[in-house]
mmCIF file of C-alpha atoms and ligand atoms in Angstrom:
data_model
loop_
_atom_site.group_PDB
_atom_site.id
_atom_site.type_symbol
_atom_site.label_atom_id
_atom_site.label_comp_id
_atom_site.label_asym_id
_atom_site.label_seq_id
_atom_site.Cartn_x
_atom_site.Cartn_y
_atom_site.Cartn_z
ATOM 1 C CA MET M 1 -78.103 -39.376 -180.110
ATOM 2 C CA THR M 2 -81.599 -40.156 -181.245
ATOM 3 C CA ASP M 3 -84.613 -38.981 -183.213
ATOM 4 C CA LEU M 4 -82.790 -37.327 -186.098
ATOM 5 C CA HIS M 5 -86.006 -37.391 -188.175
ATOM 6 C CA PHE M 6 -84.488 -36.811 -191.615
ATOM 7 C CA GLY M 7 -87.292 -35.083 -193.473
ATOM 8 C CA CYS M 8 -87.390 -32.441 -190.753
ATOM 9 C CA VAL M 9 -83.817 -32.409 -189.442
ATOM 10 C CA ASP M 10 -82.303 -29.409 -187.755
ATOM 11 C CA ASP M 11 -79.292 -28.780 -189.988
ATOM 12 C CA ALA M 12 -77.542 -26.583 -187.438
ATOM 13 C CA ALA M 13 -77.882 -29.305 -184.812
ATOM 14 C CA LEU M 14 -76.413 -31.922 -187.136
ATOM 15 C CA LYS M 15 -73.516 -29.607 -187.966
ATOM 16 C CA ALA M 16 -72.877 -29.149 -184.237
ATOM 17 C CA VAL M 17 -72.781 -32.939 -183.771
ATOM 18 C CA GLU M 18 -70.426 -33.354 -186.726
ATOM 19 C CA ARG M 19 -68.101 -30.742 -185.215
ATOM 20 C CA TYR M 20 -68.267 -32.339 -181.759
ATOM 21 C CA VAL M 21 -67.415 -35.787 -183.105
ATOM 22 C CA ARG M 22 -64.582 -34.424 -185.246
ATOM 23 C CA GLU M 23 -63.033 -32.482 -182.363
ATOM 24 C CA ARG M 24 -63.691 -34.789 -179.387
ATOM 25 C CA LYS M 25 -63.268 -38.131 -181.171
ATOM 26 C CA PRO M 26 -65.672 -40.324 -179.159
ATOM 27 C CA ASP M 27 -65.025 -44.079 -179.167
ATOM 28 C CA LEU M 28 -68.487 -44.639 -180.550
ATOM 29 C CA VAL M 29 -71.716 -42.925 -181.594
ATOM 30 C CA ILE M 30 -74.966 -44.665 -180.676
ATOM 31 C CA CYS M 31 -78.213 -43.681 -182.382
ATOM 32 C CA THR M 32 -81.458 -45.028 -180.931
ATOM 33 C CA GLY M 33 -83.742 -44.661 -183.910
ATOM 34 C CA ASP M 34 -86.335 -42.484 -185.577
ATOM 35 C CA ILE M 35 -83.726 -41.507 -188.112
ATOM 36 C CA SER M 36 -86.490 -40.585 -190.582
ATOM 37 C CA LYS M 37 -89.785 -38.671 -190.501
ATOM 38 C CA ASP M 38 -92.019 -40.873 -192.655
ATOM 39 C CA GLY M 39 -89.916 -43.976 -193.340
ATOM 40 C CA LEU M 40 -89.288 -42.900 -196.936
ATOM 41 C CA ALA M 41 -86.306 -44.485 -198.673
ATOM 42 C CA VAL M 42 -84.775 -41.076 -199.373
ATOM 43 C CA GLU M 43 -85.016 -40.076 -195.700
ATOM 44 C CA LEU M 44 -83.536 -43.356 -194.453
ATOM 45 C CA ASN M 45 -80.769 -43.267 -197.047
ATOM 46 C CA ASP M 46 -79.867 -39.649 -196.252
ATOM 47 C CA ALA M 47 -79.860 -40.383 -192.520
ATOM 48 C CA CYS M 48 -77.581 -43.398 -192.891
ATOM 49 C CA ALA M 49 -75.272 -41.516 -195.263
ATOM 50 C CA TRP M 50 -74.955 -38.811 -192.613
ATOM 51 C CA LEU M 51 -74.273 -41.386 -189.873
ATOM 52 C CA ARG M 52 -71.598 -42.995 -192.051
ATOM 53 C CA SER M 53 -70.006 -39.595 -192.615
ATOM 54 C CA LEU M 54 -69.318 -39.136 -188.898
ATOM 55 C CA GLU M 55 -65.698 -39.671 -187.932
ATOM 56 C CA ALA M 56 -66.532 -42.406 -185.404
ATOM 57 C CA PRO M 57 -67.971 -45.934 -185.428
ATOM 58 C CA VAL M 58 -71.781 -45.879 -185.319
ATOM 59 C CA MET M 59 -74.274 -48.254 -183.708
ATOM 60 C CA LEU M 60 -77.913 -47.917 -184.763
ATOM 61 C CA THR M 61 -81.291 -49.332 -183.820
ATOM 62 C CA PRO M 62 -84.583 -48.352 -185.538
ATOM 63 C CA GLY M 63 -87.573 -46.412 -184.251
ATOM 64 C CA ASN M 64 -91.285 -46.321 -184.985
ATOM 65 C CA HIS M 65 -90.841 -43.655 -187.703
ATOM 66 C CA ASP M 66 -88.424 -45.884 -189.622
ATOM 67 C CA VAL M 67 -91.189 -48.077 -191.077
ATOM 68 C CA PRO M 68 -93.244 -46.837 -194.082
ATOM 69 C CA TYR M 69 -95.186 -44.494 -191.842
ATOM 70 C CA PHE M 70 -98.215 -43.606 -193.955
ATOM 71 C CA GLU M 71 -98.208 -46.627 -196.285
ATOM 72 C CA MET M 72 -100.361 -49.410 -194.852
ATOM 73 C CA TRP M 73 -99.249 -51.928 -197.483
ATOM 74 C CA GLY M 74 -95.594 -51.207 -196.803
ATOM 75 C CA ARG M 75 -96.111 -51.477 -193.054
ATOM 76 C CA LEU M 76 -97.628 -54.900 -193.430
ATOM 77 C CA ALA M 77 -95.572 -56.301 -196.296
ATOM 78 C CA PHE M 78 -92.051 -54.926 -195.840
ATOM 79 C CA PRO M 79 -91.842 -52.872 -192.610
ATOM 80 C CA TRP M 80 -88.044 -53.052 -192.204
ATOM 81 C CA LYS M 81 -86.877 -53.550 -195.783
ATOM 82 C CA ARG M 82 -85.971 -49.900 -196.421
ATOM 83 C CA PHE M 83 -84.274 -49.482 -193.039
ATOM 84 C CA GLU M 84 -82.209 -52.620 -193.524
ATOM 85 C CA ALA M 85 -81.193 -51.588 -197.033
ATOM 86 C CA ALA M 86 -80.262 -48.077 -195.933
ATOM 87 C CA SER M 87 -78.284 -49.157 -192.853
ATOM 88 C CA LYS M 88 -76.045 -51.707 -194.576
ATOM 89 C CA GLY M 89 -72.501 -51.324 -193.253
ATOM 90 C CA ILE M 90 -73.614 -49.704 -189.984
ATOM 91 C CA HIS M 91 -73.595 -51.783 -186.784
ATOM 92 C CA THR M 92 -77.180 -52.836 -186.026
ATOM 93 C CA GLU M 93 -76.573 -56.199 -184.333
ATOM 94 C CA ALA M 94 -75.177 -56.924 -180.867
ATOM 95 C CA TRP M 95 -71.606 -55.689 -180.631
ATOM 96 C CA HIS M 96 -69.051 -56.981 -178.130
ATOM 97 C CA THR M 97 -65.609 -55.499 -177.493
ATOM 98 C CA PRO M 98 -63.378 -55.585 -174.405
ATOM 99 C CA GLN M 99 -64.749 -52.108 -173.525
ATOM 100 C CA TRP M 100 -68.461 -52.583 -174.172
ATOM 101 C CA SER M 101 -71.242 -54.935 -175.078
ATOM 102 C CA ILE M 102 -74.096 -53.206 -176.837
ATOM 103 C CA VAL M 103 -77.319 -55.167 -177.226
ATOM 104 C CA PRO M 104 -79.991 -53.583 -179.438
ATOM 105 C CA VAL M 105 -83.662 -54.477 -179.021
ATOM 106 C CA ASN M 106 -86.141 -53.274 -181.638
ATOM 107 C CA THR M 107 -89.105 -51.948 -179.647
ATOM 108 C CA ALA M 108 -90.804 -50.379 -182.687
ATOM 109 C CA ARG M 109 -93.741 -52.171 -184.304
ATOM 110 C CA ALA M 110 -95.186 -51.873 -187.802
ATOM 111 C CA TRP M 111 -98.634 -52.407 -186.304
ATOM 112 C CA GLN M 112 -100.110 -53.450 -182.943
ATOM 113 C CA PHE M 113 -103.403 -54.354 -181.317
ATOM 114 C CA ARG M 114 -103.804 -50.881 -179.910
ATOM 115 C CA LEU M 115 -104.665 -47.504 -181.329
ATOM 116 C CA ASN M 116 -101.285 -45.843 -180.938
ATOM 117 C CA TRP M 117 -98.816 -47.787 -183.047
ATOM 118 C CA ALA M 118 -96.123 -45.246 -182.232
ATOM 119 C CA GLN M 119 -95.637 -46.726 -178.800
ATOM 120 C CA GLY M 120 -93.200 -49.539 -178.233
ATOM 121 C CA GLU M 121 -93.056 -53.075 -176.990
ATOM 122 C CA ILE M 122 -90.433 -55.539 -175.803
ATOM 123 C CA SER M 123 -91.615 -59.124 -175.966
ATOM 124 C CA ARG M 124 -90.604 -61.946 -173.651
ATOM 125 C CA GLY M 125 -88.740 -63.525 -176.570
ATOM 126 C CA GLN M 126 -86.785 -60.353 -177.308
ATOM 127 C CA THR M 127 -85.957 -60.017 -173.615
ATOM 128 C CA ALA M 128 -84.666 -63.586 -173.453
ATOM 129 C CA ILE M 129 -82.498 -63.112 -176.552
ATOM 130 C CA ALA M 130 -81.062 -59.864 -175.173
ATOM 131 C CA ALA M 131 -80.416 -61.459 -171.762
ATOM 132 C CA ALA M 132 -78.528 -64.296 -173.450
ATOM 133 C CA GLU M 133 -76.542 -61.814 -175.533
ATOM 134 C CA LEU M 134 -75.464 -59.951 -172.379
ATOM 135 C CA GLN M 135 -73.845 -63.152 -171.122
ATOM 136 C CA LYS M 136 -71.282 -62.834 -173.927
ATOM 137 C CA ALA M 137 -69.868 -59.627 -172.427
ATOM 138 C CA ALA M 138 -66.148 -59.600 -171.639
ATOM 139 C CA PRO M 139 -65.226 -59.181 -167.966
ATOM 140 C CA GLY M 140 -65.318 -55.473 -167.180
ATOM 141 C CA ALA M 141 -67.083 -54.509 -170.401
ATOM 142 C CA LEU M 142 -69.889 -51.976 -169.946
ATOM 143 C CA ARG M 143 -73.147 -53.777 -170.675
ATOM 144 C CA ILE M 144 -75.484 -51.507 -172.639
ATOM 145 C CA VAL M 145 -79.006 -52.173 -173.897
ATOM 146 C CA ILE M 146 -80.294 -49.810 -176.575
ATOM 147 C CA THR M 147 -83.936 -49.421 -177.562
ATOM 148 C CA HIS M 148 -85.897 -46.700 -179.302
ATOM 149 C CA HIS M 149 -88.639 -46.555 -176.671
ATOM 150 C CA PRO M 150 -87.594 -46.190 -173.029
ATOM 151 C CA LEU M 151 -88.348 -49.337 -171.069
ATOM 152 C CA ASP M 152 -88.912 -47.106 -168.029
ATOM 153 C CA TRP M 153 -91.160 -44.450 -169.620
ATOM 154 C CA PRO M 154 -90.967 -41.527 -167.159
ATOM 155 C CA ASN M 155 -94.341 -40.228 -166.086
ATOM 156 C CA ASP M 156 -93.214 -36.612 -166.385
ATOM 157 C CA ALA M 157 -92.229 -37.017 -170.028
ATOM 158 C CA PRO M 158 -93.761 -34.593 -172.556
ATOM 159 C CA ILE M 159 -95.688 -37.427 -174.203
ATOM 160 C CA LYS M 160 -97.594 -40.014 -172.236
ATOM 161 C CA GLY M 161 -97.423 -43.692 -172.923
ATOM 162 C CA ILE M 162 -95.983 -47.010 -171.962
ATOM 163 C CA THR M 163 -93.613 -49.489 -173.530
ATOM 164 C CA ARG M 164 -95.390 -52.827 -173.348
ATOM 165 C CA GLY M 165 -93.334 -55.313 -171.383
ATOM 166 C CA GLY M 166 -90.928 -52.485 -170.492
ATOM 167 C CA ALA M 167 -90.902 -52.819 -166.710
ATOM 168 C CA ARG M 168 -90.676 -56.603 -166.875
ATOM 169 C CA GLY M 169 -87.935 -56.465 -169.506
ATOM 170 C CA LEU M 170 -85.953 -53.847 -167.638
ATOM 171 C CA LEU M 171 -85.744 -55.901 -164.451
ATOM 172 C CA ARG M 172 -84.986 -59.095 -166.342
ATOM 173 C CA LEU M 173 -82.157 -57.422 -168.258
ATOM 174 C CA ILE M 174 -80.723 -55.875 -165.085
ATOM 175 C CA ASP M 175 -80.718 -59.378 -163.601
ATOM 176 C CA ALA M 176 -78.823 -60.466 -166.728
ATOM 177 C CA GLY M 177 -76.182 -57.811 -166.073
ATOM 178 C CA ALA M 178 -77.340 -54.749 -168.037
ATOM 179 C CA GLU M 179 -75.816 -51.596 -166.560
ATOM 180 C CA LEU M 180 -76.849 -48.883 -168.985
ATOM 181 C CA PHE M 181 -80.103 -48.421 -170.923
ATOM 182 C CA LEU M 182 -80.146 -45.900 -173.772
ATOM 183 C CA SER M 183 -83.274 -44.759 -175.587
ATOM 184 C CA GLY M 184 -85.076 -41.846 -177.221
ATOM 185 C CA HIS M 185 -88.551 -41.296 -178.686
ATOM 186 C CA LEU M 186 -89.642 -38.705 -176.121
ATOM 187 C CA HIS M 187 -87.524 -35.773 -177.405
ATOM 188 C CA PHE M 188 -86.670 -35.265 -173.753
ATOM 189 C CA ALA M 189 -83.285 -35.562 -172.019
ATOM 190 C CA TYR M 190 -83.344 -37.611 -168.877
ATOM 191 C CA ALA M 191 -81.173 -39.841 -166.698
ATOM 192 C CA ARG M 192 -82.265 -41.935 -163.757
ATOM 193 C CA LEU M 193 -80.697 -44.613 -161.631
ATOM 194 C CA ILE M 194 -82.747 -47.775 -161.376
ATOM 195 C CA GLU M 195 -82.233 -48.678 -157.768
ATOM 196 C CA THR M 196 -78.428 -48.541 -157.758
ATOM 197 C CA LYS M 197 -77.952 -51.231 -160.317
ATOM 198 C CA ALA M 198 -78.353 -49.550 -163.682
ATOM 199 C CA LEU M 199 -78.692 -46.161 -165.312
ATOM 200 C CA SER M 200 -81.358 -45.200 -167.841
ATOM 201 C CA ILE M 201 -80.493 -42.356 -170.195
ATOM 202 C CA ILE M 202 -82.962 -40.884 -172.676
ATOM 203 C CA SER M 203 -81.541 -38.440 -175.185
ATOM 204 C CA GLY M 204 -83.214 -35.465 -176.857
ATOM 205 C CA THR M 205 -83.960 -34.933 -180.536
ATOM 206 C CA LEU M 206 -81.802 -33.428 -183.288
ATOM 207 C CA SER M 207 -84.848 -32.542 -185.402
ATOM 208 C CA LYS M 208 -87.299 -29.670 -185.670
ATOM 209 C CA ARG M 209 -89.928 -31.798 -183.880
ATOM 210 C CA LEU M 210 -89.199 -30.121 -180.556
ATOM 211 C CA ARG M 211 -91.190 -30.691 -177.396
ATOM 212 C CA HIS M 212 -90.318 -27.733 -175.182
ATOM 213 C CA GLU M 213 -86.584 -28.501 -175.160
ATOM 214 C CA PRO M 214 -83.824 -27.444 -177.545
ATOM 215 C CA CYS M 215 -82.115 -29.953 -179.826
ATOM 216 C CA ALA M 216 -79.842 -32.103 -177.701
ATOM 217 C CA PHE M 217 -77.463 -35.008 -177.567
ATOM 218 C CA THR M 218 -75.854 -36.771 -174.624
ATOM 219 C CA VAL M 219 -72.205 -37.584 -174.053
ATOM 220 C CA ILE M 220 -71.555 -40.621 -171.893
ATOM 221 C CA ARG M 221 -68.243 -41.225 -170.169
ATOM 222 C CA ARG M 222 -67.026 -43.958 -167.877
ATOM 223 C CA PRO M 223 -64.365 -42.376 -165.660
ATOM 224 C CA ALA M 224 -64.175 -45.482 -163.460
ATOM 225 C CA PRO M 225 -65.622 -48.987 -163.844
ATOM 226 C CA HIS M 226 -68.694 -48.270 -161.729
ATOM 227 C CA ILE M 227 -69.151 -44.595 -162.523
ATOM 228 C CA ILE M 228 -71.102 -43.296 -165.517
ATOM 229 C CA GLU M 229 -71.080 -39.630 -166.413
ATOM 230 C CA ALA M 230 -73.909 -38.218 -168.507
ATOM 231 C CA GLU M 231 -73.519 -34.788 -170.087
ATOM 232 C CA VAL M 232 -76.482 -33.296 -171.925
ATOM 233 C CA LEU M 233 -75.554 -30.798 -174.613
ATOM 234 C CA HIS M 234 -78.183 -28.446 -175.968
ATOM 235 C CA VAL M 235 -77.635 -27.065 -179.436
ATOM 236 C CA VAL M 236 -78.576 -23.407 -179.374
ATOM 237 C CA GLN M 237 -78.108 -21.359 -182.555
ATOM 238 C CA GLY M 238 -75.817 -24.044 -183.907
ATOM 239 C CA VAL M 239 -73.562 -24.175 -180.842
ATOM 240 C CA ALA M 240 -73.454 -27.228 -178.546
ATOM 241 C CA GLN M 241 -73.464 -26.119 -174.914
ATOM 242 C CA THR M 242 -73.427 -28.195 -171.739
ATOM 243 C CA ALA M 243 -76.873 -28.075 -170.147
ATOM 244 C CA ALA M 244 -76.280 -30.594 -167.380
ATOM 245 C CA LYS M 245 -73.590 -33.013 -166.256
ATOM 246 C CA ARG M 246 -73.845 -35.653 -163.584
ATOM 247 C CA GLN M 247 -72.029 -38.733 -162.419
ATOM 248 C CA PHE M 248 -73.797 -41.872 -161.222
ATOM 249 C CA LEU M 249 -72.429 -44.743 -159.204
ATOM 250 C CA LEU M 250 -73.574 -48.240 -160.129
ATOM 251 C CA ASN M 251 -73.676 -51.517 -158.275
ATOM 252 C CA THR M 252 -72.844 -50.264 -154.835
ATOM 253 C CA PRO M 253 -75.081 -50.396 -151.802
ATOM 254 C CA PRO M 254 -76.704 -47.009 -151.246
ATOM 255 C CA GLN M 255 -75.145 -44.901 -148.514
ATOM 256 C CA PRO M 256 -77.490 -43.751 -145.755
ATOM 257 C CA GLY M 257 -79.287 -40.684 -147.008
ATOM 258 C CA ALA M 258 -77.818 -40.881 -150.534
ATOM 259 C CA PRO M 259 -79.892 -42.090 -153.466
ATOM 260 C CA GLY M 260 -76.861 -43.361 -155.360
ATOM 261 C CA ALA M 261 -75.622 -40.327 -157.230
ATOM 262 C CA VAL M 262 -72.086 -39.737 -155.979
ATOM 263 C CA THR M 263 -71.564 -36.342 -157.465
ATOM 264 C CA ALA M 264 -73.904 -33.724 -158.798
ATOM 265 C CA LEU M 265 -71.733 -31.481 -160.918
ATOM 266 C CA PRO M 266 -72.757 -27.936 -161.834
ATOM 267 C CA GLY M 267 -75.890 -27.866 -163.918
ATOM 268 C CA ASN M 268 -79.574 -27.940 -163.385
ATOM 269 C CA GLY M 269 -80.004 -31.689 -163.562
ATOM 270 C CA LEU M 270 -80.972 -33.735 -166.559
ATOM 271 C CA ALA M 271 -84.726 -33.797 -166.271
ATOM 272 C CA PRO M 272 -86.514 -30.513 -166.867
ATOM 273 C CA ALA M 273 -89.633 -29.422 -165.059
ATOM 274 C CA SER M 274 -92.624 -31.533 -165.934
ATOM 275 C CA VAL M 275 -94.423 -30.551 -169.117
ATOM 276 C CA ASP M 276 -97.839 -32.111 -169.518
ATOM 277 C CA LEU M 277 -99.231 -31.958 -173.025
ATOM 278 C CA SER M 278 -101.970 -34.515 -172.479
HETATM 279 FE FE1 FE2 T 1 -90.234 -42.459 -181.834
#
């Protein structure tokens, strides 16, 4: 899940997630940032209290809205202080188990040398640290990189932009063994194979800041070591409903005429028709 935006949450969507987690008991919940609207302490604290209340372990990385959004002094002097205080006790550092290695990279910036500070960046240093972290993965563990901003910003996304260093970082991290990239920011559900080596999944928002798609979250399963299943659930009138489900095959040479997806299960696909708001 991603982009909860406490301060303008969709309560019915959160209730649907709570119910899903309680009933389906996932191994883990991953949240890729923008847990608040304006980076206020009350928003961050409420968001983290809600994450802690879920009946599953939670892994969290911050987004661009999780700094003091409209407070220039706070942005410069203590950009991550409130987030770090609020998220105490929640996993925010690299996490290795026999089943998974999750490596978070903070792509959000308190300020940048460009007009739109909302966009993200992955530096060469961050990429090198993440690549080294991936080497600690247990044999057979799923190697996951989580960022707020997608490293492969799709050009049909409802907001235009680019994650600085994203393309370079993506390829470097795939070389280092990353198999799954999870992100948010776009309020747009999406899944795409990168060649046949890795899968990029962007999840939708659980807030009222909708961009032509309902509130959504994505369920990820691993039915076999090289198969990832992504199921997008839309929350409509408080009920979570499957919008699309697909399986993707990783790390195998592409078959003639097949782009790498082994099975396309019923559903309309993960990416909606292009919506250009520019
Ligand atoms: Fe964002």
